[in-house]
Amino acid sequence: MRKYSWNSFKDLVFRNPAVATQDPHVDDGDENTERGNWASKREYILSTIGYAVGLGNIWRFPYLAYKNGGGAFLIPYFVMLVVTGIPLFFLESAFGQFCSQGPINIWRAVPLLQGVGIAMVLVTLIVSIYYNVIIAYSLYYMFASFQSPLPWSSCLSWADSNCSSTPRGTVFNSSSDDLLLSLVSCNVSGVLVANWTQENITCPETDVITDPVQSPSEQYWDRVVLQRSSGLDETGPVVWHLALCLLLSSILVAAALIRGIKSSGKVVYLTATVPYVLILILLIRGTTLEGAMNGIEFYIGSQSNFTKLTDQQVWKDAATQTFFSLSLCTGGITTLASYNNFHNNMVPDSIVVPFINHGSSIFAGFAIFSILGHMSLINDKPVEHLVKEGFGLAFIAYPDALAKLPVAPLWSVLFFSMIFMVGLDSQFTMIEVLITNLCDAFPESLRSKRAYVNIGTCVVVFLLGLPCVTRVK
């Protein structure tokens, strides 16, 4: 009886015009000689962890946990992991590993649904553009951190009159999570007297004037890093220091992917592991600070609110964060798995990686909230008025807290190095998705020129990112 190989079956299903005739164990010892395979399973696991553990684990999960009941949020978070995260992770891995194709070509078996794969790649393209910009932000802050004192530790020449690191009066709006403070002044006989210190003056309530105050870190972000314009109608020129960081980010990604997974698989030994070491260092430093436990209590401590479990929004946030942090349905998992050996056991991979991803979110939250607890103490402000998400946490609140620590430049360099490497890992896979789909679509003309496809893709992503580093608000 004639025996059909796996390559023969793929040729039948995917109508591959090129039939493999050579021994599958040649060149680099790859089973799939056309596309290549991971040098080791370790590289695949590290690459997948690096892709899954992204910026959302660092700056989004801690805020969601605080917002949705603290420790109580872990229940729906892990329920959604088991119910939706792990099954979908396994499904996407199975698609990629079985077909040894990218997210578009796997749908050749069902051409009617090929648009699903195209949509995945388009989403990845869009995300890779702004992810590259975020990496550029972290690079700029990392370079700026090699100064003592840190440039955002006080109001310097770039600040305006609303900048203050020690405001005289403080007004909190309990319904707002804003970091904004207010300078309190009194209009005496029609003359504005600001920063007055006389304790025996009584100011009528109708004459009290509050001016919004911004911290040095907030003004540094707006006025130095972004150089914000007045609005969308005023685009302004490219901010060149960000454009150069964007270029450096693109060069680093292109260099890491110059030989595809063969080269990126070696880089992730550094970029996927060092962030955990840096988070651990920041956590140890944070827990030694006075007031750190106040922040951790707000995170997942005794103030956890289990009544939140009856709120459907909490479960929605848990599901959203699970999809967001695992990068489901964007083609990355399928692409990485497509370079596995055909008989690789995916079951443990599809359990270990999602659990490591969720554990990383919790781990990072402790490092974030321990520092915020200390900041709450020294600023005499409730922790809830410091908790931000996204850019507000990574580039305003946390840098502001780090600037107040002894040897501040060291902790700032460690923090932004961690942000940089976490973002870089995810960017590796997103660019790999784009390259893989191009090479799979035109194997005869592009697969042998993969290095040029890699460079061209990174150039396009860089150019598309330039409008994001203009001064437009």
Short mmCIF file of C-alpha atoms in Angstrom, two decimals, residues 10-317:
data_model
loop_
_atom_site.label_atom_id
_atom_site.label_comp_id
_atom_site.label_asym_id
_atom_site.label_seq_id
_atom_site.Cartn_x
_atom_site.Cartn_y
_atom_site.Cartn_z
CA LYS A 10 -0.89 19.57 2.56
CA ASP A 11 -0.38 19.82 -1.20
CA LEU A 12 -3.83 18.30 -1.72
CA VAL A 13 -5.67 20.54 0.77
CA PHE A 14 -3.85 23.81 0.13
CA ARG A 15 -3.14 23.33 -3.56
CA ASN A 16 0.57 23.97 -3.10
CA PRO A 17 2.18 23.81 -6.56
CA ALA A 18 5.56 22.91 -5.16
CA VAL A 19 5.74 19.32 -3.93
CA ALA A 20 8.50 18.64 -1.43
CA THR A 21 10.77 15.93 -2.73
CA GLN A 22 13.74 16.25 -0.44
CA ASP A 23 14.40 14.65 2.90
CA PRO A 24 12.67 16.73 5.60
CA HIS A 25 15.69 16.52 7.87
CA VAL A 26 18.24 18.59 6.00
CA ASP A 27 19.76 22.04 6.25
CA ASP A 28 18.99 23.11 9.82
CA GLY A 29 17.40 19.79 10.65
CA ASP A 30 13.93 21.24 10.11
CA GLU A 31 10.94 19.01 9.55
CA ASN A 32 9.42 21.64 7.25
CA THR A 33 12.22 22.49 4.84
CA GLU A 34 10.15 25.09 2.98
CA ARG A 35 9.30 27.36 5.91
CA GLY A 36 11.58 26.15 8.67
CA ASN A 37 10.85 25.21 12.28
CA TRP A 38 11.78 26.46 15.72
CA ALA A 39 15.30 25.47 16.74
CA SER A 40 13.85 24.23 20.05
CA LYS A 41 10.54 24.15 21.84
CA ARG A 42 12.01 26.50 24.43
CA GLU A 43 12.31 29.24 21.82
CA TYR A 44 8.68 28.75 20.80
CA ILE A 45 7.46 28.96 24.41
CA LEU A 46 9.54 32.07 25.14
CA SER A 47 8.38 33.74 21.92
CA THR A 48 4.75 32.98 22.71
CA ILE A 49 5.10 34.26 26.27
CA GLY A 50 6.84 37.38 24.98
CA TYR A 51 4.01 37.97 22.52
CA ALA A 52 1.22 37.35 25.02
CA VAL A 53 2.72 39.29 27.93
CA GLY A 54 2.45 42.81 26.60
CA LEU A 55 1.95 46.34 27.80
CA GLY A 56 -1.66 45.61 28.77
CA ASN A 57 -0.39 43.30 31.50
CA ILE A 58 1.69 46.13 32.96
CA TRP A 59 -0.50 49.18 32.70
CA ARG A 60 -4.06 47.93 32.17
CA PHE A 61 -4.62 44.93 34.43
CA PRO A 62 -3.65 46.63 37.75
CA TYR A 63 -6.17 49.39 37.06
CA LEU A 64 -8.91 46.91 36.13
CA ALA A 65 -8.24 44.88 39.27
CA TYR A 66 -8.52 47.98 41.47
CA LYS A 67 -11.61 49.19 39.61
CA ASN A 68 -13.44 45.85 39.75
CA GLY A 69 -13.13 44.83 43.37
CA GLY A 70 -9.42 44.18 43.90
CA GLY A 71 -8.73 40.55 44.75
CA ALA A 72 -12.32 39.65 43.89
CA PHE A 73 -11.53 40.44 40.24
CA LEU A 74 -9.15 37.47 40.12
CA ILE A 75 -12.14 35.10 40.24
CA PRO A 76 -13.77 36.21 36.95
CA TYR A 77 -10.31 36.81 35.48
CA PHE A 78 -9.27 33.17 35.90
CA VAL A 79 -12.74 31.84 35.11
CA MET A 80 -12.58 33.62 31.75
CA LEU A 81 -9.07 32.27 31.25
CA VAL A 82 -10.28 28.68 31.63
CA VAL A 83 -13.60 29.12 29.80
CA THR A 84 -12.46 31.24 26.84
CA GLY A 85 -8.72 31.99 26.94
CA ILE A 86 -7.19 28.51 26.99
CA PRO A 87 -9.66 26.92 24.49
CA LEU A 88 -9.17 29.71 21.95
CA PHE A 89 -5.42 29.71 22.48
CA PHE A 90 -5.38 25.97 21.79
CA LEU A 91 -7.64 26.38 18.74
CA GLU A 92 -5.43 29.04 17.15
CA SER A 93 -2.30 27.02 17.91
CA ALA A 94 -3.87 23.93 16.35
CA PHE A 95 -4.75 25.80 13.17
CA GLY A 96 -1.23 27.08 12.73
CA GLN A 97 0.60 23.88 13.66
CA PHE A 98 -1.58 21.57 11.57
CA CYS A 99 -1.49 23.70 8.43
CA SER A 100 2.02 25.17 8.76
CA GLN A 101 0.63 28.35 7.26
CA GLY A 102 -0.10 31.91 8.36
CA PRO A 103 -3.54 33.22 9.39
CA ILE A 104 -4.64 33.93 5.81
CA ASN A 105 -3.52 30.74 4.08
CA ILE A 106 -5.03 28.43 6.72
CA TRP A 107 -8.44 29.43 5.37
CA ARG A 108 -7.73 28.01 1.92
CA ALA A 109 -9.48 24.91 3.20
CA VAL A 110 -12.62 27.08 3.57
CA PRO A 111 -12.19 29.92 1.04
CA LEU A 112 -15.45 31.54 2.12
CA LEU A 113 -13.86 32.41 5.48
CA GLN A 114 -10.54 33.65 4.15
CA GLY A 115 -11.64 37.18 5.01
CA VAL A 116 -11.28 36.24 8.68
CA GLY A 117 -7.56 35.76 8.16
CA ILE A 118 -7.26 38.99 6.21
CA ALA A 119 -9.01 40.85 9.04
CA MET A 120 -6.57 39.34 11.57
CA VAL A 121 -3.60 40.59 9.58
CA LEU A 122 -5.09 44.06 9.13
CA VAL A 123 -5.69 44.32 12.88
CA THR A 124 -2.10 43.25 13.51
CA LEU A 125 -0.82 45.86 11.05
CA ILE A 126 -2.73 48.64 12.80
CA VAL A 127 -1.64 47.53 16.26
CA SER A 128 2.00 47.18 15.17
CA ILE A 129 2.04 50.82 14.07
CA TYR A 130 1.04 52.27 17.43
CA TYR A 131 2.97 49.62 19.36
CA ASN A 132 6.09 50.81 17.59
CA VAL A 133 5.29 54.34 18.75
CA ILE A 134 4.90 53.19 22.36
CA ILE A 135 8.28 51.47 22.17
CA ALA A 136 9.67 54.79 20.92
CA TYR A 137 8.19 56.55 23.97
CA SER A 138 9.80 54.04 26.31
CA LEU A 139 13.14 54.40 24.52
CA TYR A 140 13.04 58.17 24.91
CA TYR A 141 12.24 57.93 28.62
CA MET A 142 14.93 55.30 29.08
CA PHE A 143 17.55 57.58 27.52
CA ALA A 144 16.23 60.59 29.47
CA SER A 145 16.60 58.60 32.69
CA PHE A 146 20.39 58.73 32.40
CA GLN A 147 20.28 62.15 34.05
CA SER A 148 20.44 63.17 37.67
CA PRO A 149 18.10 64.53 38.77
CA LEU A 150 15.45 63.16 36.44
CA PRO A 151 14.20 65.90 34.08
CA TRP A 152 10.58 65.46 35.22
CA SER A 153 11.40 65.64 38.93
CA SER A 154 10.82 69.41 39.07
CA CYS A 155 9.40 72.25 36.99
CA LEU A 156 12.18 73.45 34.68
CA SER A 157 12.30 75.93 31.80
CA TRP A 158 9.79 73.93 29.75
CA ALA A 159 7.07 74.25 32.42
CA ASP A 160 4.35 76.89 32.60
CA SER A 161 2.80 78.65 35.59
CA ASN A 162 0.46 75.71 36.30
CA CYS A 163 3.34 73.35 37.02
CA SER A 164 3.96 72.60 40.68
CA SER A 165 5.49 69.71 42.57
CA THR A 166 4.38 71.09 45.97
CA PRO A 167 1.04 72.87 45.53
CA ARG A 168 -0.08 75.14 48.37
CA GLY A 169 -3.67 74.02 48.34
CA THR A 170 -5.07 70.74 47.20
CA VAL A 171 -8.59 70.05 46.05
CA PHE A 172 -9.72 66.54 45.22
CA ASN A 173 -12.75 65.64 43.19
CA SER A 174 -13.99 62.33 44.62
CA SER A 175 -15.75 61.45 41.38
CA SER A 176 -12.59 61.78 39.32
CA ASP A 177 -9.47 59.70 39.07
CA ASP A 178 -7.52 62.67 37.71
CA LEU A 179 -4.09 63.39 39.00
CA LEU A 180 -4.76 67.11 38.67
CA LEU A 181 -4.44 69.26 41.75
CA SER A 182 -5.52 72.87 42.24
CA LEU A 183 -3.72 75.94 43.43
CA VAL A 184 -6.00 77.85 45.77
CA SER A 185 -5.82 81.65 45.68
CA CYS A 186 -7.98 84.54 46.86
CA ASN A 187 -9.28 87.54 44.94
CA VAL A 188 -8.87 90.43 47.41
CA SER A 189 -10.46 93.75 46.32
CA GLY A 190 -10.33 92.69 42.72
CA VAL A 191 -6.60 91.90 42.85
CA LEU A 192 -5.51 88.29 42.44
CA VAL A 193 -3.13 87.28 45.21
CA ALA A 194 -1.56 83.90 44.47
CA ASN A 195 0.50 81.66 46.73
CA TRP A 196 -0.38 83.74 49.79
CA THR A 197 0.75 82.31 53.12
CA GLN A 198 -0.90 84.51 55.75
CA GLU A 199 -2.77 82.15 58.03
CA ASN A 200 -4.98 84.86 59.56
CA ILE A 201 -6.60 85.94 56.31
CA THR A 202 -10.22 84.90 55.79
CA CYS A 203 -11.22 84.65 52.17
CA PRO A 204 -14.94 84.72 51.25
CA GLU A 205 -16.02 81.55 49.51
CA THR A 206 -17.14 83.52 46.48
CA ASP A 207 -13.62 84.93 46.06
CA VAL A 208 -11.78 81.60 46.22
CA ILE A 209 -10.13 80.84 42.90
CA THR A 210 -8.74 77.43 41.98
CA ASP A 211 -6.25 77.07 39.16
CA PRO A 212 -5.52 73.61 37.75
CA VAL A 213 -2.08 72.36 38.67
CA GLN A 214 -0.11 69.74 36.79
CA SER A 215 2.74 67.71 38.19
CA PRO A 216 6.17 68.05 36.56
CA SER A 217 5.86 64.54 35.12
CA GLU A 218 2.56 65.44 33.45
CA GLN A 219 3.88 68.64 31.93
CA TYR A 220 7.06 66.87 30.84
CA TRP A 221 4.91 64.30 29.01
CA ASP A 222 2.75 66.94 27.31
CA ARG A 223 5.24 69.74 26.68
CA VAL A 224 8.58 67.96 26.17
CA VAL A 225 7.91 64.40 25.01
CA LEU A 226 4.75 64.85 22.92
CA GLN A 227 4.95 68.64 22.42
CA ARG A 228 1.17 68.65 22.10
CA SER A 229 -0.46 71.17 19.79
CA SER A 230 -3.73 72.93 20.56
CA GLY A 231 -5.85 70.40 18.71
CA LEU A 232 -6.39 68.16 15.67
CA ASP A 233 -6.52 71.17 13.37
CA GLU A 234 -2.89 71.97 14.23
CA THR A 235 -0.84 68.96 13.21
CA GLY A 236 2.53 70.60 13.55
CA PRO A 237 5.85 69.10 12.49
CA VAL A 238 7.25 65.72 13.45
CA VAL A 239 8.75 65.60 16.94
CA TRP A 240 12.24 64.59 15.89
CA HIS A 241 13.45 63.02 19.11
CA LEU A 242 10.47 60.66 18.97
CA ALA A 243 11.00 60.03 15.25
CA LEU A 244 14.59 58.98 15.94
CA CYS A 245 13.45 56.65 18.72
CA LEU A 246 10.83 55.26 16.34
CA LEU A 247 13.57 54.64 13.77
CA LEU A 248 15.75 52.91 16.37
CA SER A 249 12.84 50.70 17.40
CA SER A 250 12.22 49.69 13.77
CA ILE A 251 15.91 48.93 13.24
CA LEU A 252 16.03 46.72 16.33
CA VAL A 253 12.94 44.78 15.23
CA ALA A 254 14.30 44.35 11.70
CA ALA A 255 17.64 43.13 13.06
CA ALA A 256 15.97 40.61 15.38
CA LEU A 257 13.86 39.20 12.53
CA ILE A 258 16.55 39.23 9.84
CA ARG A 259 16.53 35.40 9.76
CA GLY A 260 12.94 35.03 10.89
CA ILE A 261 12.29 32.78 13.86
CA LYS A 262 15.85 31.48 13.71
CA SER A 263 17.17 34.86 14.88
CA SER A 264 14.20 36.13 16.92
CA GLY A 265 14.16 32.81 18.78
CA LYS A 266 17.60 33.65 20.14
CA VAL A 267 16.73 37.26 21.04
CA VAL A 268 13.75 36.24 23.19
CA TYR A 269 16.07 34.47 25.61
CA LEU A 270 16.90 38.01 26.70
CA THR A 271 13.77 40.03 25.98
CA ALA A 272 11.27 37.51 27.39
CA THR A 273 13.11 36.80 30.64
CA VAL A 274 14.84 40.03 31.69
CA PRO A 275 11.51 41.91 32.19
CA TYR A 276 10.62 39.47 34.98
CA VAL A 277 13.95 40.15 36.67
CA LEU A 278 13.37 43.91 36.39
CA ILE A 279 9.82 43.65 37.74
CA LEU A 280 11.13 41.59 40.65
CA ILE A 281 13.77 44.24 41.41
CA LEU A 282 11.14 47.00 41.30
CA LEU A 283 8.82 44.91 43.50
CA ILE A 284 11.52 44.32 46.12
CA ARG A 285 12.37 48.01 46.12
CA GLY A 286 8.71 48.97 46.29
CA THR A 287 7.86 46.73 49.22
CA THR A 288 10.72 48.21 51.26
CA LEU A 289 9.22 51.70 50.98
CA GLU A 290 7.03 53.21 53.66
CA GLY A 291 3.37 53.09 52.68
CA ALA A 292 3.82 50.26 50.16
CA MET A 293 1.26 48.08 51.92
CA ASN A 294 -1.37 50.80 51.50
CA GLY A 295 -1.04 50.42 47.75
CA ILE A 296 -1.11 46.63 47.85
CA GLU A 297 -4.22 46.74 50.07
CA PHE A 298 -5.96 48.79 47.39
CA TYR A 299 -4.75 46.37 44.73
CA ILE A 300 -5.91 42.95 45.95
CA GLY A 301 -5.76 43.22 49.72
CA SER A 302 -8.35 43.24 52.49
CA GLN A 303 -10.33 45.98 50.77
CA SER A 304 -11.42 43.57 48.03
CA ASN A 305 -15.09 44.03 47.23
CA PHE A 306 -16.73 40.67 46.47
CA THR A 307 -20.12 42.27 45.85
CA LYS A 308 -18.64 43.40 42.52
CA LEU A 309 -18.97 39.81 41.31
CA THR A 310 -22.67 40.44 40.74
CA ASP A 311 -21.87 43.25 38.31
CA GLN A 312 -21.87 42.09 34.70
CA GLN A 313 -19.38 44.84 33.79
CA VAL A 314 -16.77 43.10 35.96
CA TRP A 315 -17.16 39.87 34.01
CA LYS A 316 -17.07 41.78 30.75
CA ASP A 317 -13.82 43.49 31.78
#
